[in-house]
Structures are given as structure tokens and as C-alpha cells.
Amino acid sequence: MIKKNTVVTFNYEVMDDSGTLLEKSSAPALYLHGGYGNVPQHLEQSLEGHEAGEQLQVRVEPGQGFGERDETLVRHELRSKFPEGKLEVGMRVEAQREDNNEPMTFTVTAVSDFGVTLDANHPLAGKTLLFNIEIVEVRPATADEITHGHAHGAGGHHH
Ligand code: ZN
């Protein structure tokens, strides 16, 4: 049963609230359960007490998941500020935040001959998400996993 300090192996699909598939596990994923911040808190609370073999659907509102979008994390730049050559939507680039000049990783969300739009919001921020979760396995966490705050092994962290 899923409770604090268990490691959960699961398959997942993430859809937006119109049912469009956004993301899907290609292999079972692992996480350490118990408030370690490995999965959105509301999702974790919904999984609490469930068993291997169960399937459930969890609805996660923006405030419970990856946060609301932050428009200060969007930058518009001149194309000429970037090296010539390949620059396309979906690429990840390092740039500075507009408000405090902290370096961050941005995703290119639009490119024209003149301008580039960069966005450092989590791609799922601001969206209501439906998670279809299939619980594959639940086991007690090892002492190392609890110390590190994450699951080890295939589908988890590797050191
Ligand atoms: Zn570790």
C-alpha cells in the first residue's frame, strides 16, 4: 500500500482538460512517496493508500500542479542577438531573466526572421491536467533512498 517512505513504480498518461495527450511514460517510472516533492503534491495525496494493480485518474488544477504561468518568465528578443543558424521552436537555450538577470533555461516558443520568444515556464504550468496512473509496484524505500529523498534504480535516479 502506498504510504510514507514507499517507492511507487507507475505508468502514466497526462492529458489536458480537453483530453489531448500531452505526455506518456515510455517505461515505468519510480518515485519516493511521502512529501519529498518528487511529484505534484495533490497527485501524491491522491495516490496515498492505493495498491499495486490499481488504476486511477487524478485531476490536478494549475495551483496544485506545476503552478500558474508567470509572464515575467517570457522574453522577446531580436533574432540578431542569437548566433546565425538553427534556432527552432522547442529548443532550450540559456538566457537571463528580465527582472533580476538570473540565468535560466528557456524554451524557444516562437521564431521569426526578426524576433525570438523565449519562455521559462514549466510546459505544463497554467494547465488543468488529468493524470491516468497505473500503479505497477509498491515497495518499502531503502535507507539510502530516504536519505536522498528520491527513488533509486531503473526508472528512478542513477548516481
Ligand atoms: Zn540518490
XYZ file of N, CA and C and ligand atoms in Angstrom:
478
model
N 0.847 -1.184 0.000
C 0.000 0.000 0.000
C 0.894 1.249 0.000
N 0.481 2.262 -0.747
C 1.290 3.482 -0.838
C 1.145 4.293 0.453
N 2.262 4.508 1.125
C 2.308 5.367 2.311
C 3.698 5.982 2.382
N 3.940 6.788 3.404
C 5.236 7.472 3.504
C 6.382 6.468 3.437
N 7.420 6.852 2.671
C 8.622 6.032 2.515
C 8.376 4.689 1.826
N 7.464 4.716 0.858
C 7.386 3.605 -0.087
C 7.832 4.141 -1.450
N 8.337 3.222 -2.279
C 8.717 3.577 -3.653
C 7.665 2.997 -4.581
N 7.113 3.864 -5.421
C 5.993 3.506 -6.279
C 6.491 3.424 -7.720
N 6.243 2.298 -8.357
C 6.506 2.152 -9.787
C 5.168 2.345 -10.499
N 5.149 3.205 -11.502
C 3.865 3.512 -12.128
C 4.037 3.874 -13.603
N 2.973 3.648 -14.344
C 2.866 4.168 -15.707
C 1.908 5.332 -15.677
N 2.113 6.308 -16.560
C 1.212 7.453 -16.532
C 0.955 8.004 -17.926
N -0.187 8.639 -18.031
C -0.521 9.482 -19.182
C -0.962 10.808 -18.605
N -0.565 11.900 -19.236
C -1.021 13.213 -18.808
C -1.804 13.832 -19.951
N -3.024 14.265 -19.658
C -3.859 14.927 -20.656
C -4.250 16.305 -20.164
N -4.540 17.198 -21.091
C -5.119 18.466 -20.667
C -6.617 18.251 -20.474
N -7.340 19.293 -20.045
C -8.738 19.034 -19.677
C -9.649 18.864 -20.882
N -9.107 19.005 -22.108
C -9.909 18.638 -23.280
C -9.593 17.214 -23.723
N -8.709 16.522 -22.995
C -8.425 15.121 -23.295
C -7.273 14.899 -24.266
N -6.567 15.969 -24.647
C -5.415 15.833 -25.539
C -4.228 15.273 -24.761
N -3.638 14.220 -25.292
C -2.498 13.600 -24.622
C -1.287 14.514 -24.717
N -0.691 14.854 -23.556
C 0.468 15.740 -23.518
C 1.756 14.966 -23.302
N 1.656 13.911 -22.533
C 2.856 13.195 -22.140
C 2.454 11.805 -21.691
N 3.377 10.864 -21.861
C 3.050 9.478 -21.569
C 4.361 8.808 -21.174
N 4.338 7.939 -20.185
C 5.577 7.266 -19.798
C 5.951 6.262 -20.880
N 7.227 6.225 -21.239
C 7.668 5.248 -22.237
C 8.104 3.966 -21.534
N 8.444 4.079 -20.260
C 8.782 2.920 -19.427
C 8.282 3.260 -18.035
N 8.022 2.249 -17.196
C 7.539 2.567 -15.852
C 8.476 3.536 -15.127
N 7.903 4.496 -14.420
C 8.670 5.480 -13.663
C 8.581 5.132 -12.179
N 9.535 5.638 -11.418
C 9.585 5.387 -9.980
C 9.558 6.703 -9.232
N 8.896 6.745 -8.093
C 9.108 7.896 -7.215
C 9.025 7.470 -5.758
N 9.693 8.254 -4.918
C 9.659 8.045 -3.468
C 8.490 8.840 -2.915
N 7.556 8.160 -2.261
C 6.333 8.773 -1.749
C 6.546 9.301 -0.328
N 5.935 10.465 -0.034
C 5.971 10.944 1.351
C 6.369 12.397 1.503
N 5.983 13.240 0.549
C 6.236 14.669 0.715
C 7.640 15.105 0.349
N 8.307 14.337 -0.530
C 9.668 14.701 -0.939
C 9.681 15.619 -2.164
N 8.502 15.951 -2.663
C 8.448 16.873 -3.801
C 8.788 16.227 -5.129
N 8.689 14.915 -5.216
C 9.031 14.231 -6.466
C 7.905 14.271 -7.491
N 6.694 14.387 -7.036
C 5.537 14.526 -7.932
C 4.654 15.628 -7.333
N 3.765 16.238 -8.154
C 2.898 17.283 -7.587
C 2.163 16.761 -6.343
N 2.081 17.632 -5.336
C 1.560 17.226 -4.031
C 0.148 16.629 -4.097
N -0.709 17.251 -4.908
C -2.090 16.777 -4.978
C -2.144 15.364 -5.566
N -1.279 15.098 -6.530
C -1.198 13.769 -7.140
C -0.749 12.755 -6.093
N 0.256 13.139 -5.334
C 0.774 12.260 -4.286
C -0.317 11.941 -3.257
N -1.058 12.973 -2.836
C -2.122 12.755 -1.847
C -3.189 11.805 -2.393
N -3.459 11.919 -3.703
C -4.493 11.068 -4.305
C -4.051 9.619 -4.385
N -2.735 9.396 -4.467
C -2.216 8.029 -4.582
C -2.099 7.333 -3.228
N -2.026 8.124 -2.168
C -1.881 7.600 -0.806
C -2.928 6.512 -0.534
N -2.474 5.372 -0.020
C -3.402 4.303 0.381
C -3.772 3.339 -0.736
N -3.344 3.624 -1.979
C -3.679 2.713 -3.083
C -2.642 1.598 -3.204
N -3.023 0.576 -3.969
C -2.225 -0.651 -4.057
C -1.740 -0.891 -5.484
N -0.698 -1.715 -5.603
C -0.231 -2.161 -6.914
C -1.397 -2.804 -7.670
N -1.462 -2.561 -8.964
C -2.518 -3.135 -9.792
C -3.694 -2.187 -9.984
N -3.793 -1.158 -9.161
C -4.902 -0.212 -9.306
C -4.609 0.816 -10.393
N -5.683 1.310 -10.990
C -5.573 2.406 -11.948
C -6.440 3.532 -11.440
N -5.950 4.753 -11.540
C -6.802 5.854 -11.148
C -6.563 7.081 -12.000
N -7.576 7.916 -12.036
C -7.458 9.177 -12.752
C -7.495 10.299 -11.730
N -6.517 11.196 -11.830
C -6.407 12.300 -10.881
C -6.414 13.601 -11.664
N -7.270 14.525 -11.237
C -7.350 15.826 -11.871
C -6.522 16.807 -11.045
N -5.587 17.480 -11.670
C -4.701 18.404 -10.972
C -4.897 19.807 -11.548
N -5.419 20.706 -10.718
C -5.630 22.099 -11.142
C -4.282 22.812 -11.181
N -4.166 23.916 -11.942
C -2.864 24.590 -12.063
C -2.203 24.891 -10.717
N -2.983 25.338 -9.740
C -2.420 25.689 -8.442
C -1.928 24.489 -7.643
N -2.303 23.273 -8.084
C -1.914 22.063 -7.353
C -0.807 21.312 -8.074
N -0.439 21.784 -9.244
C 0.490 21.025 -10.066
C 1.778 21.768 -10.320
N 1.927 22.262 -11.527
C 3.174 22.902 -11.917
C 3.071 24.422 -11.826
N 2.070 24.903 -11.097
C 1.968 26.334 -10.855
C 1.244 27.067 -11.968
N 0.934 28.319 -11.687
C 0.347 29.191 -12.693
C 1.467 29.674 -13.603
N 1.115 30.073 -14.816
C 2.138 30.650 -15.683
C 2.601 31.990 -15.113
N 3.894 32.283 -15.271
C 4.469 33.541 -14.808
C 4.944 34.300 -16.041
N 4.211 35.371 -16.388
C 4.527 36.064 -17.646
C 5.869 36.811 -17.582
N 6.420 37.001 -16.359
C 7.752 37.614 -16.305
C 8.833 36.633 -16.776
N 8.451 35.373 -16.968
C 9.416 34.376 -17.446
C 9.368 34.223 -18.964
N 8.672 35.163 -19.615
C 8.623 35.176 -21.079
C 9.462 36.351 -21.562
N 10.343 36.118 -22.528
C 11.193 37.181 -23.073
C 11.034 37.251 -24.578
N 11.046 38.479 -25.098
C 11.037 38.689 -26.548
C 12.379 39.299 -26.907
N 13.088 38.665 -27.810
C 14.430 39.107 -28.176
C 14.517 39.290 -29.677
N 15.479 40.116 -30.092
C 15.745 40.243 -31.519
C 16.469 38.989 -32.008
N 16.114 38.554 -33.194
C 16.763 37.372 -33.771
C 18.271 37.580 -33.861
N 18.677 38.838 -34.088
C 20.100 39.135 -34.277
C 20.930 38.935 -33.004
N 20.261 38.797 -31.841
C 21.010 38.537 -30.606
C 21.507 37.091 -30.521
N 20.980 36.247 -31.412
C 21.348 34.829 -31.368
C 22.265 34.504 -32.533
N 23.130 33.512 -32.360
C 24.007 33.141 -33.475
C 23.177 32.727 -34.686
N 23.727 32.944 -35.872
C 23.028 32.504 -37.081
C 22.955 30.988 -37.089
N 22.023 30.497 -37.857
C 21.908 29.049 -37.978
C 20.638 28.569 -37.340
N 20.694 27.346 -36.879
C 19.484 26.657 -36.466
C 18.944 27.224 -35.149
N 17.743 27.715 -35.167
C 17.052 28.134 -33.943
C 15.593 27.825 -34.196
N 15.079 26.845 -33.498
C 13.698 26.485 -33.782
C 12.880 26.266 -32.522
N 11.568 26.312 -32.709
C 10.629 26.139 -31.595
C 10.913 24.814 -30.891
N 10.976 24.872 -29.572
C 11.210 23.665 -28.784
C 12.642 23.545 -28.302
N 13.574 24.311 -28.926
C 14.961 24.270 -28.467
C 15.067 24.916 -27.097
N 16.044 24.458 -26.319
C 16.281 25.006 -24.990
C 17.529 25.872 -25.064
N 17.443 27.084 -24.530
C 18.590 28.000 -24.553
C 18.767 28.630 -23.172
N 20.009 28.958 -22.854
C 20.301 29.672 -21.621
C 20.137 31.166 -21.882
N 19.458 31.865 -20.981
C 19.335 33.319 -21.095
C 19.132 33.850 -19.686
N 19.110 35.177 -19.569
C 18.911 35.770 -18.255
C 17.466 36.196 -18.083
N 16.986 36.090 -16.873
C 15.656 36.610 -16.553
C 15.657 38.110 -16.747
N 14.490 38.617 -17.186
C 14.387 40.044 -17.434
C 14.422 40.849 -16.129
N 13.826 40.315 -15.058
C 13.679 41.125 -13.840
C 14.928 41.150 -12.956
N 15.665 40.030 -12.862
C 16.819 40.047 -11.953
C 18.110 39.518 -12.587
N 18.075 39.305 -13.900
C 19.252 38.864 -14.654
C 19.812 37.506 -14.222
N 19.015 36.720 -13.513
C 19.460 35.365 -13.163
C 19.441 34.495 -14.409
N 20.494 33.684 -14.607
C 20.454 32.785 -15.761
C 19.416 31.683 -15.573
N 18.702 31.349 -16.627
C 17.690 30.297 -16.583
C 17.675 29.584 -17.919
N 17.068 28.416 -17.925
C 16.865 27.711 -19.180
C 15.483 28.079 -19.719
N 15.473 28.593 -20.934
C 14.231 28.969 -21.596
C 13.965 28.005 -22.751
N 12.712 27.864 -23.080
C 12.333 27.119 -24.277
C 11.942 28.128 -25.346
N 12.432 27.917 -26.565
C 12.055 28.777 -27.684
C 10.615 28.443 -28.063
N 9.723 29.444 -28.004
C 8.317 29.170 -28.321
C 7.876 29.807 -29.626
N 8.668 30.743 -30.178
C 8.352 31.315 -31.488
C 9.628 31.893 -32.092
N 9.782 31.763 -33.397
C 10.940 32.318 -34.109
C 10.447 32.940 -35.403
N 10.857 34.178 -35.649
C 10.610 34.765 -36.967
C 11.953 35.283 -37.473
N 11.971 35.939 -38.627
C 13.226 36.478 -39.155
C 13.771 37.563 -38.229
N 12.898 38.180 -37.460
C 13.313 39.328 -36.655
C 13.367 39.035 -35.167
N 12.470 38.190 -34.711
C 12.327 38.040 -33.273
C 12.254 36.596 -32.808
N 12.556 36.448 -31.519
C 12.520 35.137 -30.878
C 11.764 35.293 -29.566
N 10.843 34.387 -29.293
C 10.169 34.377 -27.993
C 10.701 33.212 -27.173
N 11.064 33.527 -25.933
C 11.602 32.534 -25.008
C 10.678 32.438 -23.811
N 10.497 31.239 -23.295
C 9.578 31.031 -22.176
C 10.214 30.051 -21.192
N 10.365 30.469 -19.939
C 10.972 29.603 -18.922
C 9.924 28.960 -18.005
N 8.641 29.142 -18.333
C 7.621 28.452 -17.538
C 7.704 26.948 -17.782
N 7.334 26.156 -16.780
C 7.206 24.715 -16.993
C 6.166 24.509 -18.094
N 6.438 23.612 -19.055
C 5.480 23.450 -20.164
C 4.067 23.110 -19.703
N 3.915 22.538 -18.521
C 2.584 22.176 -18.035
C 2.003 23.222 -17.082
N 2.733 24.328 -16.845
C 2.237 25.375 -15.942
C 0.951 25.988 -16.504
N 0.038 26.328 -15.613
C -1.180 27.021 -16.022
C -2.234 26.108 -16.624
N -1.958 24.804 -16.669
C -2.915 23.881 -17.290
C -3.571 23.019 -16.223
N -4.852 22.723 -16.440
C -5.512 21.681 -15.658
C -5.132 20.355 -16.287
N -4.642 19.443 -15.497
C -4.104 18.194 -16.028
C -4.882 16.995 -15.500
N -5.074 16.027 -16.375
C -5.651 14.752 -15.965
C -4.553 13.706 -16.046
N -4.261 13.087 -14.943
C -3.269 12.015 -14.908
C -4.000 10.680 -14.868
N -3.684 9.796 -15.804
C -4.098 8.398 -15.705
C -2.902 7.630 -15.171
N -3.070 7.075 -13.994
C -1.952 6.402 -13.326
C -2.270 4.919 -13.205
N -1.314 4.105 -13.570
C -1.409 2.670 -13.322
C -0.297 2.321 -12.331
N -0.668 1.852 -11.165
C 0.318 1.520 -10.136
C 0.832 0.113 -10.416
N 2.118 0.000 -10.699
C 2.699 -1.282 -11.091
C 3.230 -2.026 -9.869
N 3.937 -1.307 -9.004
C 4.570 -1.960 -7.865
C 4.710 -0.953 -6.728
N 4.627 -1.430 -5.499
C 4.876 -0.596 -4.322
C 5.807 -1.393 -3.421
N 6.927 -0.771 -3.019
C 7.857 -1.469 -2.104
C 8.360 -0.485 -1.054
N 8.845 -0.979 0.068
C 9.433 -0.066 1.053
C 10.679 0.597 0.477
N 10.919 1.849 0.814
C 12.130 2.541 0.370
C 13.330 2.022 1.153
N 14.515 2.096 0.537
C 15.747 1.760 1.257
C 16.168 2.978 2.082
N 17.080 2.749 3.044
C 17.581 3.852 3.881
C 18.234 4.928 3.011
N 18.984 4.508 1.987
C 19.638 5.460 1.076
C 18.620 6.331 0.353
N 17.555 5.717 -0.109
C 16.527 6.472 -0.835
C 15.895 7.527 0.071
N 15.643 7.151 1.327
C 15.024 8.096 2.259
C 15.987 9.253 2.541
N 17.276 8.934 2.712
C 18.281 9.979 2.941
C 18.363 10.924 1.750
N 18.344 10.348 0.541
C 18.484 11.170 -0.668
C 17.179 11.871 -1.047
N 16.052 11.345 -0.604
C 14.777 11.954 -0.957
C 14.281 11.616 -2.345
N 14.810 10.533 -2.935
C 14.314 10.082 -4.243
C 14.532 8.586 -4.407
N 13.859 8.016 -5.387
C 13.934 6.566 -5.630
C 15.163 6.244 -6.470
N 15.759 5.100 -6.208
C 16.896 4.612 -6.990
C 16.472 3.454 -7.884
N 17.267 3.228 -8.917
C 17.038 2.061 -9.767
C 16.453 2.445 -11.101
N 16.193 1.443 -11.949
C 15.654 1.693 -13.291
C 14.365 2.479 -13.174
N 14.278 3.600 -13.843
C 13.098 4.460 -13.774
C 13.218 5.510 -12.688
N 14.240 5.417 -11.831
C 14.466 6.414 -10.785
C 15.798 7.116 -11.000
N 16.442 7.547 -9.911
C 17.718 8.248 -10.030
C 18.881 7.270 -10.164
N 19.874 7.669 -10.925
C 21.115 6.905 -11.025
C 22.234 7.804 -10.540
N 23.187 7.224 -9.857
C 24.319 8.022 -9.378
C 25.597 7.612 -10.079
Zn 20.136 9.088 -4.517
